[in-house]
Amino acid sequence: MVVDKEFIKMVDEDIEKINNAESLSVGDCLKLHRSLDGRYQSCIKGWGKGLWGFMYNHNMLSYSCISNDKEALIQNMQLMKGKLETFKHGLNAVAIPEKSSTNITFNNNNNINFEVSFSHAVSNIQDNGSLTNEETKEILDKISFLEDVYKSKESNKSKWEKVKPVIKWVADKSFDVAMQILPLFLKLKE
């Protein structure tokens, strides 16, 4: 993954702020911590893991337990610094989904475009902490099967016959799983 130069400059500036955080008041440490958390949590994999106050079951930081603890804030920012340094090399970046669009046309000629990606679905399933290893493997196998059918040169009717059992299977899964897999069926028409 290639990271934009302006973004790298911002990361470097934030790393420098972390290096100088020891001299900050508790309130300023908290402001910096929140700023870093808000800026990077959506683009760095495992951003909160290992941080004081991170609630794994909610995938978020609980500031109520660290807001007055300068030592915890500093320790968290030192861990954030390591994650930022790794991020600069693109090693722990959240995968950006590949561009692929499906066009749905209704009778009144309104078009709806949205992105559907097999790799994005795989990434979302792999990152879903509520699934067991067995469930994850089963779901990834279904996505792989759908991708194989998508890539085949068969007729749409033949493809449809092959994927009907998967639709029945998806109906018995959770909403989150269904929302990752159902859009993939639309790609079969492409």
PDB file of C-alpha atoms in Angstrom:
ATOM      1  CA  MET A   1       0.000   0.000   0.000  1.00  0.00           C
ATOM      2  CA  VAL A   2       1.288   3.458  -0.876  1.00  0.00           C
ATOM      3  CA  VAL A   3       0.577   6.183   1.662  1.00  0.00           C
ATOM      4  CA  ASP A   4       0.106   9.779   0.482  1.00  0.00           C
ATOM      5  CA  LYS A   5       3.063  12.117   1.259  1.00  0.00           C
ATOM      6  CA  GLU A   6       0.825  14.688   2.978  1.00  0.00           C
ATOM      7  CA  PHE A   7      -0.593  11.958   5.192  1.00  0.00           C
ATOM      8  CA  ILE A   8       2.932  10.760   6.050  1.00  0.00           C
ATOM      9  CA  LYS A   9       3.815  14.355   6.973  1.00  0.00           C
ATOM     10  CA  MET A  10       0.821  14.453   9.349  1.00  0.00           C
ATOM     11  CA  VAL A  11       1.885  11.101  10.848  1.00  0.00           C
ATOM     12  CA  ASP A  12       5.421  12.434  11.391  1.00  0.00           C
ATOM     13  CA  GLU A  13       4.031  15.542  13.080  1.00  0.00           C
ATOM     14  CA  ASP A  14       1.867  13.386  15.358  1.00  0.00           C
ATOM     15  CA  ILE A  15       4.839  11.177  16.227  1.00  0.00           C
ATOM     16  CA  GLU A  16       6.732  14.328  17.217  1.00  0.00           C
ATOM     17  CA  LYS A  17       3.781  15.404  19.402  1.00  0.00           C
ATOM     18  CA  ILE A  18       3.883  12.000  21.108  1.00  0.00           C
ATOM     19  CA  ASN A  19       7.642  12.409  21.690  1.00  0.00           C
ATOM     20  CA  ASN A  20       6.906  15.669  23.540  1.00  0.00           C
ATOM     21  CA  ALA A  21       3.843  14.423  25.432  1.00  0.00           C
ATOM     22  CA  GLU A  22       5.687  13.920  28.747  1.00  0.00           C
ATOM     23  CA  SER A  23       5.829  17.713  29.188  1.00  0.00           C
ATOM     24  CA  LEU A  24       2.062  18.133  28.693  1.00  0.00           C
ATOM     25  CA  SER A  25      -0.537  18.451  31.430  1.00  0.00           C
ATOM     26  CA  VAL A  26      -2.984  15.589  31.964  1.00  0.00           C
ATOM     27  CA  GLY A  27      -5.681  17.581  30.145  1.00  0.00           C
ATOM     28  CA  ASP A  28      -3.447  18.257  27.144  1.00  0.00           C
ATOM     29  CA  CYS A  29      -2.337  14.597  27.084  1.00  0.00           C
ATOM     30  CA  LEU A  30      -5.985  13.595  26.989  1.00  0.00           C
ATOM     31  CA  LYS A  31      -6.680  16.022  24.120  1.00  0.00           C
ATOM     32  CA  LEU A  32      -3.724  14.672  22.135  1.00  0.00           C
ATOM     33  CA  HIS A  33      -4.709  11.072  22.879  1.00  0.00           C
ATOM     34  CA  ARG A  34      -8.288  11.666  21.710  1.00  0.00           C
ATOM     35  CA  SER A  35      -7.050  13.453  18.606  1.00  0.00           C
ATOM     36  CA  LEU A  36      -4.750  10.568  17.672  1.00  0.00           C
ATOM     37  CA  ASP A  37      -7.447   8.010  18.397  1.00  0.00           C
ATOM     38  CA  GLY A  38     -10.009   9.830  16.279  1.00  0.00           C
ATOM     39  CA  ARG A  39      -7.596  10.373  13.411  1.00  0.00           C
ATOM     40  CA  TYR A  40      -6.163   6.874  13.043  1.00  0.00           C
ATOM     41  CA  GLN A  41      -8.645   4.326  14.392  1.00  0.00           C
ATOM     42  CA  SER A  42     -10.289   3.832  10.993  1.00  0.00           C
ATOM     43  CA  CYS A  43      -7.109   3.425   8.958  1.00  0.00           C
ATOM     44  CA  ILE A  44      -4.797   1.312  11.146  1.00  0.00           C
ATOM     45  CA  LYS A  45      -5.607  -2.345  11.818  1.00  0.00           C
ATOM     46  CA  GLY A  46      -5.818  -3.231  15.479  1.00  0.00           C
ATOM     47  CA  TRP A  47      -5.472   0.407  16.484  1.00  0.00           C
ATOM     48  CA  GLY A  48      -6.953  -0.027  19.951  1.00  0.00           C
ATOM     49  CA  LYS A  49      -5.509  -3.433  20.785  1.00  0.00           C
ATOM     50  CA  GLY A  50      -3.087  -3.258  23.665  1.00  0.00           C
ATOM     51  CA  LEU A  51      -4.122   0.242  24.732  1.00  0.00           C
ATOM     52  CA  TRP A  52      -5.184   0.930  28.309  1.00  0.00           C
ATOM     53  CA  GLY A  53      -8.979   1.315  28.391  1.00  0.00           C
ATOM     54  CA  PHE A  54      -9.604  -0.625  25.169  1.00  0.00           C
ATOM     55  CA  MET A  55     -12.843  -2.607  25.375  1.00  0.00           C
ATOM     56  CA  TYR A  56     -12.481  -5.607  23.061  1.00  0.00           C
ATOM     57  CA  ASN A  57     -16.169  -6.508  23.161  1.00  0.00           C
ATOM     58  CA  HIS A  58     -17.084  -3.007  21.886  1.00  0.00           C
ATOM     59  CA  ASN A  59     -13.932  -2.368  19.810  1.00  0.00           C
ATOM     60  CA  MET A  60     -13.476   1.067  21.358  1.00  0.00           C
ATOM     61  CA  LEU A  61     -11.553   2.949  24.020  1.00  0.00           C
ATOM     62  CA  SER A  62     -13.230   3.779  27.306  1.00  0.00           C
ATOM     63  CA  TYR A  63     -11.913   7.183  28.250  1.00  0.00           C
ATOM     64  CA  SER A  64     -13.602   7.119  31.655  1.00  0.00           C
ATOM     65  CA  CYS A  65     -10.901   4.784  32.990  1.00  0.00           C
ATOM     66  CA  ILE A  66      -7.875   6.661  31.578  1.00  0.00           C
ATOM     67  CA  SER A  67      -8.886  10.328  31.326  1.00  0.00           C
ATOM     68  CA  ASN A  68      -7.174  11.325  34.602  1.00  0.00           C
ATOM     69  CA  ASP A  69      -4.247   8.891  34.383  1.00  0.00           C
ATOM     70  CA  LYS A  70      -1.323  10.612  32.660  1.00  0.00           C
ATOM     71  CA  GLU A  71       0.842   7.485  32.851  1.00  0.00           C
ATOM     72  CA  ALA A  72      -1.786   5.378  31.040  1.00  0.00           C
ATOM     73  CA  LEU A  73      -2.245   8.124  28.425  1.00  0.00           C
ATOM     74  CA  ILE A  74       1.531   8.334  27.837  1.00  0.00           C
ATOM     75  CA  GLN A  75       1.867   4.537  27.630  1.00  0.00           C
ATOM     76  CA  ASN A  76      -1.001   4.409  25.150  1.00  0.00           C
ATOM     77  CA  MET A  77       0.569   7.132  23.020  1.00  0.00           C
ATOM     78  CA  GLN A  78       3.913   5.288  23.015  1.00  0.00           C
ATOM     79  CA  LEU A  79       2.097   2.234  21.649  1.00  0.00           C
ATOM     80  CA  MET A  80       0.284   4.472  19.149  1.00  0.00           C
ATOM     81  CA  LYS A  81       3.688   5.821  18.082  1.00  0.00           C
ATOM     82  CA  GLY A  82       4.845   2.306  17.208  1.00  0.00           C
ATOM     83  CA  LYS A  83       1.666   1.674  15.248  1.00  0.00           C
ATOM     84  CA  LEU A  84       2.114   4.976  13.388  1.00  0.00           C
ATOM     85  CA  GLU A  85       5.733   4.174  12.531  1.00  0.00           C
ATOM     86  CA  THR A  86       4.653   0.808  11.146  1.00  0.00           C
ATOM     87  CA  PHE A  87       1.778   2.447   9.287  1.00  0.00           C
ATOM     88  CA  LYS A  88       4.195   4.762   7.460  1.00  0.00           C
ATOM     89  CA  HIS A  89       5.482   1.643   5.722  1.00  0.00           C
ATOM     90  CA  GLY A  90       1.951   0.429   4.913  1.00  0.00           C
ATOM     91  CA  LEU A  91       2.269  -2.730   7.007  1.00  0.00           C
ATOM     92  CA  ASN A  92      -0.724  -2.337   9.329  1.00  0.00           C
ATOM     93  CA  ALA A  93      -2.999  -0.246   7.133  1.00  0.00           C
ATOM     94  CA  VAL A  94      -6.651  -1.144   6.797  1.00  0.00           C
ATOM     95  CA  ALA A  95      -7.179  -2.571   3.315  1.00  0.00           C
ATOM     96  CA  ILE A  96      -8.844  -0.189   0.917  1.00  0.00           C
ATOM     97  CA  PRO A  97     -11.496  -2.137  -0.988  1.00  0.00           C
ATOM     98  CA  GLU A  98     -10.893  -2.684  -4.678  1.00  0.00           C
ATOM     99  CA  LYS A  99     -13.049  -0.592  -6.966  1.00  0.00           C
ATOM    100  CA  SER A 100     -15.856  -2.519  -8.545  1.00  0.00           C
ATOM    101  CA  SER A 101     -19.320  -1.269  -9.207  1.00  0.00           C
ATOM    102  CA  THR A 102     -22.572  -2.901 -10.052  1.00  0.00           C
ATOM    103  CA  ASN A 103     -25.267  -0.939 -11.814  1.00  0.00           C
ATOM    104  CA  ILE A 104     -28.881  -1.754 -11.014  1.00  0.00           C
ATOM    105  CA  THR A 105     -31.440  -0.303 -13.384  1.00  0.00           C
ATOM    106  CA  PHE A 106     -35.103  -0.071 -12.469  1.00  0.00           C
ATOM    107  CA  ASN A 107     -38.016   0.296 -14.894  1.00  0.00           C
ATOM    108  CA  ASN A 108     -38.192   4.027 -14.329  1.00  0.00           C
ATOM    109  CA  ASN A 109     -34.537   4.319 -15.460  1.00  0.00           C
ATOM    110  CA  ASN A 110     -33.184   5.362 -12.062  1.00  0.00           C
ATOM    111  CA  ASN A 111     -29.694   4.001 -11.520  1.00  0.00           C
ATOM    112  CA  ILE A 112     -28.152   2.990  -8.239  1.00  0.00           C
ATOM    113  CA  ASN A 113     -24.399   2.419  -8.121  1.00  0.00           C
ATOM    114  CA  PHE A 114     -22.628   0.764  -5.229  1.00  0.00           C
ATOM    115  CA  GLU A 115     -19.358  -1.003  -4.709  1.00  0.00           C
ATOM    116  CA  VAL A 116     -19.232  -4.768  -4.348  1.00  0.00           C
ATOM    117  CA  SER A 117     -15.932  -6.504  -3.818  1.00  0.00           C
ATOM    118  CA  PHE A 118     -15.027 -10.082  -2.984  1.00  0.00           C
ATOM    119  CA  SER A 119     -11.797  -8.997  -1.269  1.00  0.00           C
ATOM    120  CA  HIS A 120     -13.671  -6.411   0.806  1.00  0.00           C
ATOM    121  CA  ALA A 121     -16.157  -9.074   1.950  1.00  0.00           C
ATOM    122  CA  VAL A 122     -13.277 -11.426   2.839  1.00  0.00           C
ATOM    123  CA  SER A 123     -11.530  -8.685   4.820  1.00  0.00           C
ATOM    124  CA  ASN A 124     -14.709  -7.800   6.724  1.00  0.00           C
ATOM    125  CA  ILE A 125     -15.361 -11.442   7.615  1.00  0.00           C
ATOM    126  CA  GLN A 126     -11.755 -11.957   8.736  1.00  0.00           C
ATOM    127  CA  ASP A 127     -11.982  -8.848  10.937  1.00  0.00           C
ATOM    128  CA  ASN A 128     -15.299  -9.919  12.494  1.00  0.00           C
ATOM    129  CA  GLY A 129     -14.360 -10.864  16.053  1.00  0.00           C
ATOM    130  CA  SER A 130     -17.775 -12.338  16.854  1.00  0.00           C
ATOM    131  CA  LEU A 131     -17.260 -15.326  14.535  1.00  0.00           C
ATOM    132  CA  THR A 132     -15.567 -18.563  15.565  1.00  0.00           C
ATOM    133  CA  ASN A 133     -12.682 -19.886  13.474  1.00  0.00           C
ATOM    134  CA  GLU A 134     -14.991 -22.578  12.061  1.00  0.00           C
ATOM    135  CA  GLU A 135     -17.667 -20.023  11.119  1.00  0.00           C
ATOM    136  CA  THR A 136     -15.066 -17.759   9.531  1.00  0.00           C
ATOM    137  CA  LYS A 137     -13.664 -20.619   7.442  1.00  0.00           C
ATOM    138  CA  GLU A 138     -17.155 -21.703   6.341  1.00  0.00           C
ATOM    139  CA  ILE A 139     -18.092 -18.149   5.295  1.00  0.00           C
ATOM    140  CA  LEU A 140     -14.790 -17.601   3.477  1.00  0.00           C
ATOM    141  CA  ASP A 141     -15.343 -20.877   1.612  1.00  0.00           C
ATOM    142  CA  LYS A 142     -18.765 -19.623   0.461  1.00  0.00           C
ATOM    143  CA  ILE A 143     -17.302 -16.299  -0.683  1.00  0.00           C
ATOM    144  CA  SER A 144     -14.563 -18.153  -2.570  1.00  0.00           C
ATOM    145  CA  PHE A 145     -17.192 -20.361  -4.214  1.00  0.00           C
ATOM    146  CA  LEU A 146     -19.208 -17.297  -5.280  1.00  0.00           C
ATOM    147  CA  GLU A 147     -16.084 -15.678  -6.715  1.00  0.00           C
ATOM    148  CA  ASP A 148     -15.287 -18.842  -8.693  1.00  0.00           C
ATOM    149  CA  VAL A 149     -18.824 -18.884 -10.106  1.00  0.00           C
ATOM    150  CA  TYR A 150     -18.527 -15.154 -10.906  1.00  0.00           C
ATOM    151  CA  LYS A 151     -15.300 -15.726 -12.828  1.00  0.00           C
ATOM    152  CA  SER A 152     -16.667 -18.687 -14.784  1.00  0.00           C
ATOM    153  CA  LYS A 153     -17.800 -18.232 -18.391  1.00  0.00           C
ATOM    154  CA  GLU A 154     -21.084 -20.043 -17.786  1.00  0.00           C
ATOM    155  CA  SER A 155     -24.472 -18.602 -18.587  1.00  0.00           C
ATOM    156  CA  ASN A 156     -26.286 -16.561 -15.965  1.00  0.00           C
ATOM    157  CA  LYS A 157     -28.883 -19.312 -15.667  1.00  0.00           C
ATOM    158  CA  SER A 158     -26.196 -21.901 -14.937  1.00  0.00           C
ATOM    159  CA  LYS A 159     -24.529 -19.600 -12.414  1.00  0.00           C
ATOM    160  CA  TRP A 160     -27.865 -19.039 -10.705  1.00  0.00           C
ATOM    161  CA  GLU A 161     -28.470 -22.773 -10.347  1.00  0.00           C
ATOM    162  CA  LYS A 162     -25.088 -23.156  -8.672  1.00  0.00           C
ATOM    163  CA  VAL A 163     -25.552 -20.333  -6.167  1.00  0.00           C
ATOM    164  CA  LYS A 164     -29.141 -21.013  -5.067  1.00  0.00           C
ATOM    165  CA  PRO A 165     -28.020 -23.269  -2.191  1.00  0.00           C
ATOM    166  CA  VAL A 166     -25.755 -20.478  -0.942  1.00  0.00           C
ATOM    167  CA  ILE A 167     -28.736 -18.100  -0.758  1.00  0.00           C
ATOM    168  CA  LYS A 168     -30.570 -20.636   1.395  1.00  0.00           C
ATOM    169  CA  TRP A 169     -27.455 -20.997   3.537  1.00  0.00           C
ATOM    170  CA  VAL A 170     -27.116 -17.191   3.973  1.00  0.00           C
ATOM    171  CA  ALA A 171     -30.732 -16.926   5.127  1.00  0.00           C
ATOM    172  CA  ASP A 172     -29.754 -18.902   8.235  1.00  0.00           C
ATOM    173  CA  LYS A 173     -26.821 -16.620   9.125  1.00  0.00           C
ATOM    174  CA  SER A 174     -26.553 -13.397  11.082  1.00  0.00           C
ATOM    175  CA  PHE A 175     -27.453 -10.030   9.602  1.00  0.00           C
ATOM    176  CA  ASP A 176     -23.770  -8.967   9.497  1.00  0.00           C
ATOM    177  CA  VAL A 177     -22.777 -12.073   7.548  1.00  0.00           C
ATOM    178  CA  ALA A 178     -25.711 -11.711   5.164  1.00  0.00           C
ATOM    179  CA  MET A 179     -24.839  -8.062   4.457  1.00  0.00           C
ATOM    180  CA  GLN A 180     -21.348  -9.126   3.388  1.00  0.00           C
ATOM    181  CA  ILE A 181     -22.466 -11.975   1.131  1.00  0.00           C
ATOM    182  CA  LEU A 182     -25.787 -10.932  -0.437  1.00  0.00           C
ATOM    183  CA  PRO A 183     -24.336  -8.044  -2.502  1.00  0.00           C
ATOM    184  CA  LEU A 184     -21.907 -10.527  -4.073  1.00  0.00           C
ATOM    185  CA  PHE A 185     -24.831 -12.207  -5.827  1.00  0.00           C
ATOM    186  CA  LEU A 186     -25.381  -9.031  -7.846  1.00  0.00           C
ATOM    187  CA  LYS A 187     -21.909  -9.394  -9.344  1.00  0.00           C
ATOM    188  CA  LEU A 188     -22.953 -12.664 -11.002  1.00  0.00           C
ATOM    189  CA  LYS A 189     -24.927 -10.718 -13.607  1.00  0.00           C
ATOM    190  CA  GLU A 190     -21.864  -8.695 -14.697  1.00  0.00           C
TER     191      GLU A 190
END
